[in-house]
mmCIF file of C-alpha atoms and ligand atoms in Angstrom:
data_model
loop_
_atom_site.group_PDB
_atom_site.id
_atom_site.type_symbol
_atom_site.label_atom_id
_atom_site.label_comp_id
_atom_site.label_asym_id
_atom_site.label_seq_id
_atom_site.Cartn_x
_atom_site.Cartn_y
_atom_site.Cartn_z
ATOM 1 C CA UNK I 1 49.319 -91.627 5.567
ATOM 2 C CA UNK I 2 52.842 -90.318 5.912
ATOM 3 C CA UNK I 3 55.692 -91.446 3.669
ATOM 4 C CA UNK I 4 59.464 -90.916 3.768
ATOM 5 C CA UNK I 5 59.129 -87.574 1.979
ATOM 6 C CA UNK I 6 56.958 -86.227 4.843
ATOM 7 C CA UNK I 7 59.543 -86.813 7.568
ATOM 8 C CA UNK I 8 61.216 -83.649 8.871
ATOM 9 C CA UNK I 9 64.975 -84.124 9.232
ATOM 10 C CA UNK I 10 67.519 -83.061 11.834
ATOM 11 C CA UNK I 11 68.529 -79.422 11.341
ATOM 12 C CA UNK I 12 64.954 -78.250 10.793
ATOM 13 C CA UNK I 13 63.712 -75.747 13.402
ATOM 14 C CA UNK I 14 60.376 -77.614 13.686
ATOM 15 C CA UNK I 15 62.207 -80.392 15.552
ATOM 16 C CA UNK I 16 63.607 -77.860 18.038
ATOM 17 C CA UNK I 17 60.337 -76.102 18.899
ATOM 18 C CA UNK I 18 58.420 -76.883 22.060
ATOM 19 C CA UNK I 19 55.106 -78.255 20.824
ATOM 20 C CA UNK I 20 51.716 -76.936 21.955
ATOM 21 C CA UNK I 21 49.096 -78.861 23.918
ATOM 22 C CA UNK I 22 46.411 -80.403 21.715
ATOM 23 C CA UNK I 23 42.943 -78.881 22.240
ATOM 24 C CA UNK I 24 40.048 -81.191 22.981
ATOM 25 C CA UNK I 25 37.870 -82.269 21.355
ATOM 26 C CA UNK I 26 40.388 -83.063 18.627
ATOM 27 C CA UNK I 27 40.142 -80.968 15.468
ATOM 28 C CA UNK I 28 39.874 -82.996 12.277
ATOM 29 C CA UNK I 29 43.376 -81.784 11.312
ATOM 30 C CA UNK I 30 44.847 -83.048 14.589
ATOM 31 C CA UNK I 31 42.964 -86.337 14.310
ATOM 32 C CA UNK I 32 44.233 -86.820 10.746
ATOM 33 C CA UNK I 33 47.772 -86.167 11.884
ATOM 34 C CA UNK I 34 47.474 -88.628 14.780
ATOM 35 C CA UNK I 35 45.926 -91.228 12.483
ATOM 36 C CA UNK I 36 48.823 -90.811 10.063
ATOM 37 C CA UNK I 37 51.349 -91.281 12.877
ATOM 38 C CA UNK I 38 49.496 -94.370 14.094
ATOM 39 C CA UNK I 39 49.352 -95.869 10.608
ATOM 40 C CA UNK I 40 53.055 -95.214 10.175
ATOM 41 C CA UNK I 41 54.050 -97.291 13.219
ATOM 42 C CA UNK I 42 51.546 -100.041 12.392
ATOM 43 C CA UNK I 43 52.782 -100.320 8.804
ATOM 44 C CA UNK I 44 56.374 -100.245 10.087
ATOM 45 C CA UNK I 45 55.812 -103.556 11.871
ATOM 46 C CA UNK I 46 54.752 -105.418 8.711
ATOM 47 C CA UNK I 47 57.661 -106.182 6.377
ATOM 48 C CA UNK I 48 55.546 -106.445 3.205
ATOM 49 C CA UNK I 49 53.916 -103.075 3.883
ATOM 50 C CA UNK I 50 57.273 -101.450 4.618
ATOM 51 C CA UNK I 51 58.380 -102.610 1.149
ATOM 52 C CA UNK I 52 55.102 -101.650 -0.494
ATOM 53 C CA UNK I 53 55.110 -98.084 0.867
ATOM 54 C CA UNK I 54 58.903 -97.833 0.773
ATOM 55 C CA UNK I 55 59.069 -96.311 4.260
ATOM 56 C CA UNK I 56 61.854 -96.414 6.809
ATOM 57 C CA UNK I 57 60.317 -98.438 9.640
ATOM 58 C CA UNK I 58 60.113 -96.921 13.118
ATOM 59 C CA UNK I 59 58.737 -97.945 16.518
ATOM 60 C CA UNK I 60 57.712 -94.367 17.257
ATOM 61 C CA UNK I 61 56.933 -91.133 15.470
ATOM 62 C CA UNK I 62 55.957 -87.774 16.922
ATOM 63 C CA UNK I 63 53.882 -84.998 15.337
ATOM 64 C CA UNK I 64 56.844 -82.574 14.967
ATOM 65 C CA UNK I 65 58.499 -85.181 12.743
ATOM 66 C CA UNK I 66 55.756 -84.620 10.184
ATOM 67 C CA UNK I 67 55.875 -80.853 10.616
ATOM 68 C CA UNK I 68 53.156 -80.458 13.261
ATOM 69 C CA UNK I 69 54.221 -78.830 16.561
ATOM 70 C CA UNK I 70 51.489 -80.484 18.655
ATOM 71 C CA UNK I 71 51.894 -82.806 21.654
ATOM 72 C CA UNK I 72 50.996 -86.104 19.983
ATOM 73 C CA UNK I 73 52.905 -89.246 19.056
ATOM 74 C CA UNK I 74 52.402 -92.889 18.156
ATOM 75 C CA UNK I 75 54.457 -95.813 19.383
ATOM 76 C CA UNK I 76 54.429 -99.494 18.487
ATOM 77 C CA UNK I 77 57.026 -101.223 20.613
ATOM 78 C CA UNK I 78 57.265 -104.915 21.328
ATOM 79 C CA UNK I 79 59.097 -105.545 24.572
ATOM 80 C CA UNK I 80 61.633 -108.060 23.284
ATOM 81 C CA UNK I 81 63.056 -108.570 26.785
ATOM 82 C CA UNK I 82 59.690 -109.716 28.100
ATOM 83 C CA UNK I 83 58.902 -113.426 27.675
ATOM 84 C CA UNK I 84 55.348 -112.529 26.746
ATOM 85 C CA UNK I 85 56.649 -110.030 24.167
ATOM 86 C CA UNK I 86 54.054 -107.519 25.338
ATOM 87 C CA UNK I 87 52.952 -105.071 22.717
ATOM 88 C CA UNK I 88 52.763 -101.321 23.361
ATOM 89 C CA UNK I 89 50.787 -99.754 20.514
ATOM 90 C CA UNK I 90 49.410 -96.338 21.391
ATOM 91 C CA UNK I 91 48.293 -93.078 19.795
ATOM 92 C CA UNK I 92 49.130 -90.602 22.536
ATOM 93 C CA UNK I 93 47.905 -87.055 23.142
ATOM 94 C CA UNK I 94 49.133 -84.506 25.712
ATOM 95 C CA UNK I 95 51.311 -86.880 27.754
ATOM 96 C CA UNK I 96 52.587 -85.823 31.174
ATOM 97 C CA UNK I 97 55.344 -87.830 32.839
ATOM 98 C CA UNK I 98 54.405 -88.052 36.529
ATOM 99 C CA UNK I 99 57.164 -90.390 37.713
ATOM 100 C CA UNK I 100 60.719 -91.129 36.586
ATOM 101 C CA UNK I 101 62.812 -93.816 38.269
ATOM 102 C CA UNK I 102 66.192 -92.762 39.628
ATOM 103 C CA UNK I 103 67.575 -95.819 37.877
ATOM 104 C CA UNK I 104 68.903 -94.957 34.421
ATOM 105 C CA UNK I 105 69.541 -97.255 31.493
ATOM 106 C CA UNK I 106 70.336 -97.075 27.789
ATOM 107 C CA UNK I 107 70.045 -99.104 24.618
ATOM 108 C CA UNK I 108 73.550 -100.530 24.140
ATOM 109 C CA UNK I 109 73.422 -100.087 20.350
ATOM 110 C CA UNK I 110 72.230 -96.492 20.693
ATOM 111 C CA UNK I 111 68.871 -95.138 19.591
ATOM 112 C CA UNK I 112 67.594 -94.459 16.116
ATOM 113 C CA UNK I 113 65.235 -91.812 14.814
ATOM 114 C CA UNK I 114 63.341 -91.305 11.563
ATOM 115 C CA UNK I 115 64.584 -87.708 11.587
ATOM 116 C CA UNK I 116 68.268 -88.619 11.984
ATOM 117 C CA UNK I 117 70.005 -90.238 9.029
ATOM 118 C CA UNK I 118 73.602 -90.229 10.281
ATOM 119 C CA UNK I 119 75.275 -93.006 12.225
ATOM 120 C CA UNK I 120 75.790 -92.284 15.914
ATOM 121 C CA UNK I 121 78.877 -94.472 16.269
ATOM 122 C CA UNK I 122 78.186 -96.347 19.489
ATOM 123 C CA UNK I 123 77.039 -93.309 21.468
ATOM 124 C CA UNK I 124 74.099 -93.912 23.772
ATOM 125 C CA UNK I 125 71.311 -91.887 25.367
ATOM 126 C CA UNK I 126 70.573 -92.441 29.079
ATOM 127 C CA UNK I 127 66.888 -92.830 29.938
ATOM 128 C CA UNK I 128 64.900 -93.478 33.080
ATOM 129 C CA UNK I 129 64.418 -97.217 33.472
ATOM 130 C CA UNK I 130 60.776 -96.796 34.510
ATOM 131 C CA UNK I 131 58.252 -94.032 34.051
ATOM 132 C CA UNK I 132 54.613 -93.325 34.761
ATOM 133 C CA UNK I 133 52.734 -91.069 32.365
ATOM 134 C CA UNK I 134 49.259 -89.651 32.315
ATOM 135 C CA UNK I 135 47.925 -89.223 28.795
ATOM 136 C CA UNK I 136 44.950 -89.311 26.529
ATOM 137 C CA UNK I 137 44.922 -92.233 24.161
ATOM 138 C CA UNK I 138 42.963 -92.377 20.931
ATOM 139 C CA UNK I 139 41.487 -95.787 20.237
ATOM 140 C CA UNK I 140 41.175 -96.176 16.465
ATOM 141 C CA UNK I 141 38.933 -99.233 16.877
ATOM 142 C CA UNK I 142 36.241 -97.386 18.806
ATOM 143 C CA UNK I 143 37.167 -93.823 17.751
ATOM 144 C CA UNK I 144 37.125 -92.832 21.393
ATOM 145 C CA UNK I 145 39.593 -91.043 23.609
ATOM 146 C CA UNK I 146 40.357 -92.291 27.068
ATOM 147 C CA UNK I 147 42.574 -90.891 29.773
ATOM 148 C CA UNK I 148 45.033 -93.450 31.063
ATOM 149 C CA UNK I 149 47.996 -93.786 33.368
ATOM 150 C CA UNK I 150 50.741 -95.788 31.688
ATOM 151 C CA UNK I 151 53.388 -97.490 33.772
ATOM 152 C CA UNK I 152 56.251 -98.478 31.512
ATOM 153 C CA UNK I 153 59.672 -99.941 32.092
ATOM 154 C CA UNK I 154 62.596 -101.033 29.988
ATOM 155 C CA UNK I 155 62.307 -100.853 26.222
ATOM 156 C CA UNK I 156 58.794 -99.359 25.924
ATOM 157 C CA UNK I 157 59.744 -96.738 28.547
ATOM 158 C CA UNK I 158 62.780 -95.780 26.436
ATOM 159 C CA UNK I 159 60.659 -95.476 23.289
ATOM 160 C CA UNK I 160 58.114 -93.336 25.158
ATOM 161 C CA UNK I 161 60.815 -90.985 26.486
ATOM 162 C CA UNK I 162 62.376 -90.651 23.013
ATOM 163 C CA UNK I 163 59.008 -89.624 21.528
ATOM 164 C CA UNK I 164 58.130 -87.409 24.503
ATOM 165 C CA UNK I 165 61.419 -85.536 24.021
ATOM 166 C CA UNK I 166 60.381 -84.701 20.436
ATOM 167 C CA UNK I 167 57.447 -82.730 21.902
ATOM 168 C CA UNK I 168 59.933 -80.586 23.824
ATOM 169 C CA UNK I 169 62.180 -80.061 20.810
ATOM 170 C CA UNK I 170 64.827 -82.533 21.978
ATOM 171 C CA UNK I 171 66.475 -85.180 19.794
ATOM 172 C CA UNK I 172 68.250 -88.237 21.170
ATOM 173 C CA UNK I 173 71.393 -86.860 19.540
ATOM 174 C CA UNK I 174 71.207 -83.850 21.905
ATOM 175 C CA UNK I 175 72.064 -86.080 24.866
ATOM 176 C CA UNK I 176 74.415 -88.766 23.623
ATOM 177 C CA UNK I 177 77.402 -90.068 25.556
ATOM 178 C CA UNK I 178 80.065 -92.668 25.126
ATOM 179 C CA UNK I 179 79.107 -95.570 27.450
ATOM 180 C CA UNK I 180 82.529 -95.271 29.175
ATOM 181 C CA UNK I 181 81.778 -91.667 30.134
ATOM 182 C CA UNK I 182 78.546 -92.541 31.927
ATOM 183 C CA UNK I 183 78.125 -92.877 35.659
ATOM 184 C CA UNK I 184 78.946 -96.426 36.726
ATOM 185 C CA UNK I 185 75.423 -97.105 37.995
ATOM 186 C CA UNK I 186 73.856 -96.451 34.589
ATOM 187 C CA UNK I 187 73.472 -99.876 33.064
ATOM 188 C CA UNK I 188 72.782 -101.088 29.511
ATOM 189 C CA UNK I 189 69.229 -102.401 29.084
ATOM 190 C CA UNK I 190 70.721 -105.702 27.923
ATOM 191 C CA UNK I 191 74.116 -107.125 27.099
ATOM 192 C CA UNK I 192 74.861 -107.035 23.419
ATOM 193 C CA UNK I 193 75.716 -110.464 22.064
ATOM 194 C CA UNK I 194 77.950 -111.090 19.102
ATOM 195 C CA UNK I 195 76.123 -112.812 16.283
HETATM 196 ZN ZN1 ZN S 1 62.865 -89.715 16.994
#
Protein backbone atom coordinates (compact mmCIF):
# COMPACT_ATOMS: atom_id res chain seq x y z
CA UNK A 1 0.00 0.00 0.00
CA UNK A 2 1.17 3.50 -0.78
CA UNK A 3 1.80 6.11 1.91
CA UNK A 4 2.51 9.86 1.80
CA UNK A 5 6.22 9.23 1.27
CA UNK A 6 5.47 7.36 -2.00
CA UNK A 7 3.64 10.25 -3.66
CA UNK A 8 5.60 11.97 -6.44
CA UNK A 9 5.33 15.76 -6.17
CA UNK A 10 4.91 18.55 -8.70
CA UNK A 11 8.23 19.40 -10.35
CA UNK A 12 9.18 15.76 -10.87
CA UNK A 13 9.59 14.75 -14.53
CA UNK A 14 7.62 11.52 -13.92
CA UNK A 15 4.45 13.62 -13.66
CA UNK A 16 5.19 15.22 -17.05
CA UNK A 17 5.83 12.02 -19.02
CA UNK A 18 3.19 10.50 -21.26
CA UNK A 19 2.51 7.10 -19.71
CA UNK A 20 2.62 3.83 -21.65
CA UNK A 21 -0.30 1.50 -22.30
CA UNK A 22 -0.51 -1.38 -19.83
CA UNK A 23 0.11 -4.80 -21.40
CA UNK A 24 -2.44 -7.53 -20.87
CA UNK A 25 -2.56 -9.85 -19.09
CA UNK A 26 -1.41 -7.63 -16.23
CA UNK A 27 2.10 -8.29 -14.92
CA UNK A 28 2.28 -8.86 -11.18
CA UNK A 29 4.13 -5.52 -10.85
CA UNK A 30 1.33 -3.66 -12.64
CA UNK A 31 -1.33 -5.47 -10.63
CA UNK A 32 0.45 -4.60 -7.38
CA UNK A 33 0.63 -0.97 -8.41
CA UNK A 34 -3.07 -0.88 -9.33
CA UNK A 35 -3.98 -2.60 -6.07
CA UNK A 36 -1.99 -0.01 -4.15
CA UNK A 37 -3.78 2.83 -5.95
CA UNK A 38 -7.15 1.21 -5.27
CA UNK A 39 -6.36 0.72 -1.59
CA UNK A 40 -5.25 4.33 -1.34
CA UNK A 41 -8.61 5.71 -2.51
CA UNK A 42 -10.58 3.21 -0.42
CA UNK A 43 -8.62 4.04 2.73
CA UNK A 44 -8.98 7.75 1.93
CA UNK A 45 -12.75 7.48 2.38
CA UNK A 46 -12.52 6.12 5.94
CA UNK A 47 -11.54 8.77 8.49
CA UNK A 48 -10.10 6.32 11.05
CA UNK A 49 -7.90 4.69 8.41
CA UNK A 50 -6.71 8.06 7.11
CA UNK A 51 -5.55 8.80 10.68
CA UNK A 52 -4.11 5.33 11.19
CA UNK A 53 -2.00 5.40 8.01
CA UNK A 54 -1.41 9.15 8.23
CA UNK A 55 -2.18 9.66 4.53
CA UNK A 56 -3.50 12.72 2.74
CA UNK A 57 -6.92 11.57 1.53
CA UNK A 58 -7.72 11.71 -2.18
CA UNK A 59 -10.64 10.76 -4.43
CA UNK A 60 -8.26 9.73 -7.20
CA UNK A 61 -4.67 8.66 -7.71
CA UNK A 62 -2.87 7.77 -10.92
CA UNK A 63 0.11 5.45 -11.42
CA UNK A 64 2.55 8.29 -12.32
CA UNK A 65 1.87 9.75 -8.87
CA UNK A 66 3.57 6.72 -7.34
CA UNK A 67 6.38 6.79 -9.89
CA UNK A 68 4.93 4.38 -12.46
CA UNK A 69 4.43 5.76 -15.99
CA UNK A 70 1.64 3.33 -16.92
CA UNK A 71 -1.94 4.13 -17.96
CA UNK A 72 -3.73 3.14 -14.75
CA UNK A 73 -5.57 5.01 -12.01
CA UNK A 74 -8.04 4.51 -9.19
CA UNK A 75 -10.95 6.77 -8.32
CA UNK A 76 -13.41 6.74 -5.44
CA UNK A 77 -15.82 9.61 -5.95
CA UNK A 78 -19.20 10.02 -4.35
CA UNK A 79 -21.43 12.23 -6.46
CA UNK A 80 -22.50 14.67 -3.76
CA UNK A 81 -24.82 16.49 -6.18
CA UNK A 82 -26.80 13.32 -6.83
CA UNK A 83 -29.63 12.59 -4.37
CA UNK A 84 -28.68 8.94 -4.41
CA UNK A 85 -25.05 9.87 -3.70
CA UNK A 86 -23.92 7.36 -6.31
CA UNK A 87 -20.51 5.90 -5.71
CA UNK A 88 -17.86 5.68 -8.43
CA UNK A 89 -15.12 3.36 -7.20
CA UNK A 90 -12.98 2.00 -10.01
CA UNK A 91 -9.51 0.62 -10.72
CA UNK A 92 -9.01 1.69 -14.32
CA UNK A 93 -6.60 0.45 -16.97
CA UNK A 94 -5.91 1.89 -20.45
CA UNK A 95 -8.83 4.35 -20.54
CA UNK A 96 -9.84 5.97 -23.83
CA UNK A 97 -12.19 8.95 -23.79
CA UNK A 98 -14.59 8.44 -26.71
CA UNK A 99 -16.93 11.37 -26.09
CA UNK A 100 -16.56 14.80 -24.48
CA UNK A 101 -19.53 17.14 -24.10
CA UNK A 102 -19.17 20.62 -25.56
CA UNK A 103 -20.51 21.88 -22.26
CA UNK A 104 -17.70 22.79 -19.87
CA UNK A 105 -17.81 23.15 -16.11
CA UNK A 106 -15.45 23.52 -13.17
CA UNK A 107 -15.28 22.93 -9.44
CA UNK A 108 -15.85 26.40 -7.96
CA UNK A 109 -13.31 25.83 -5.17
CA UNK A 110 -10.70 24.59 -7.64
CA UNK A 111 -9.26 21.09 -7.79
CA UNK A 112 -6.80 19.42 -5.48
CA UNK A 113 -4.11 16.85 -6.16
CA UNK A 114 -1.98 14.59 -3.97
CA UNK A 115 1.03 15.73 -6.00
CA UNK A 116 0.38 19.46 -5.51
CA UNK A 117 0.93 20.90 -2.05
CA UNK A 118 0.53 24.61 -2.79
CA UNK A 119 -2.70 26.57 -2.61
CA UNK A 120 -4.21 27.48 -5.97
CA UNK A 121 -5.91 30.64 -4.75
CA UNK A 122 -9.36 30.37 -6.30
CA UNK A 123 -8.14 29.37 -9.76
CA UNK A 124 -10.23 26.72 -11.49
CA UNK A 125 -9.75 24.08 -14.17
CA UNK A 126 -12.42 23.78 -16.90
CA UNK A 127 -13.55 20.22 -17.65
CA UNK A 128 -16.07 18.62 -19.95
CA UNK A 129 -19.37 18.29 -18.12
CA UNK A 130 -19.95 14.77 -19.48
CA UNK A 131 -17.66 12.14 -20.92
CA UNK A 132 -17.82 8.59 -22.18
CA UNK A 133 -14.77 6.39 -21.71
CA UNK A 134 -13.90 2.89 -22.76
CA UNK A 135 -11.63 1.16 -20.27
CA UNK A 136 -10.65 -2.05 -18.61
CA UNK A 137 -11.65 -2.26 -14.99
CA UNK A 138 -10.06 -4.57 -12.45
CA UNK A 139 -12.55 -6.02 -10.00
CA UNK A 140 -10.71 -6.74 -6.75
CA UNK A 141 -13.63 -8.84 -5.46
CA UNK A 142 -13.48 -11.35 -8.31
CA UNK A 143 -9.90 -10.64 -9.47
CA UNK A 144 -11.21 -10.30 -12.99
CA UNK A 145 -10.83 -7.65 -15.64
CA UNK A 146 -13.78 -6.47 -17.65
CA UNK A 147 -14.01 -4.00 -20.48
CA UNK A 148 -16.62 -1.34 -19.84
CA UNK A 149 -17.97 1.87 -21.28
CA UNK A 150 -18.38 4.46 -18.55
CA UNK A 151 -20.73 7.37 -19.03
CA UNK A 152 -19.97 9.99 -16.42
CA UNK A 153 -21.19 13.49 -15.77
CA UNK A 154 -20.61 16.19 -13.21
CA UNK A 155 -18.30 15.47 -10.30
CA UNK A 156 -17.23 11.91 -11.20
CA UNK A 157 -16.54 13.08 -14.78
CA UNK A 158 -14.27 15.83 -13.40
CA UNK A 159 -12.39 13.36 -11.20
CA UNK A 160 -11.96 10.99 -14.15
CA UNK A 161 -10.59 13.75 -16.40
CA UNK A 162 -8.17 14.91 -13.67
CA UNK A 163 -6.77 11.36 -13.33
CA UNK A 164 -6.78 10.77 -17.09
CA UNK A 165 -4.69 13.93 -17.55
CA UNK A 166 -2.03 12.47 -15.22
CA UNK A 167 -1.54 9.67 -17.78
CA UNK A 168 -0.70 12.30 -20.40
CA UNK A 169 1.67 14.18 -18.10
CA UNK A 170 -0.78 17.00 -17.40
CA UNK A 171 -1.51 18.47 -13.96
CA UNK A 172 -4.63 20.47 -13.15
CA UNK A 173 -2.30 23.37 -12.41
CA UNK A 174 -1.24 23.37 -16.09
CA UNK A 175 -4.69 24.61 -17.11
CA UNK A 176 -5.94 26.88 -14.36
CA UNK A 177 -7.85 30.10 -14.93
CA UNK A 178 -9.48 32.77 -12.86
CA UNK A 179 -13.26 32.16 -13.11
CA UNK A 180 -13.72 35.74 -14.42
CA UNK A 181 -11.42 35.01 -17.36
CA UNK A 182 -13.45 32.02 -18.54
CA UNK A 183 -15.92 32.03 -21.39
CA UNK A 184 -19.34 33.06 -20.11
CA UNK A 185 -20.94 29.72 -21.01
CA UNK A 186 -18.57 27.77 -18.76
CA UNK A 187 -20.50 27.31 -15.55
CA UNK A 188 -19.48 26.25 -12.03
CA UNK A 189 -20.61 22.71 -11.18
CA UNK A 190 -22.48 24.15 -8.20
CA UNK A 191 -22.86 27.47 -6.44
CA UNK A 192 -20.59 27.79 -3.47
CA UNK A 193 -22.51 28.58 -0.30
CA UNK A 194 -21.10 30.49 2.62
CA UNK A 195 -21.03 28.40 5.77
ZN1 LIG B 1 -3.88 14.69 -9.32
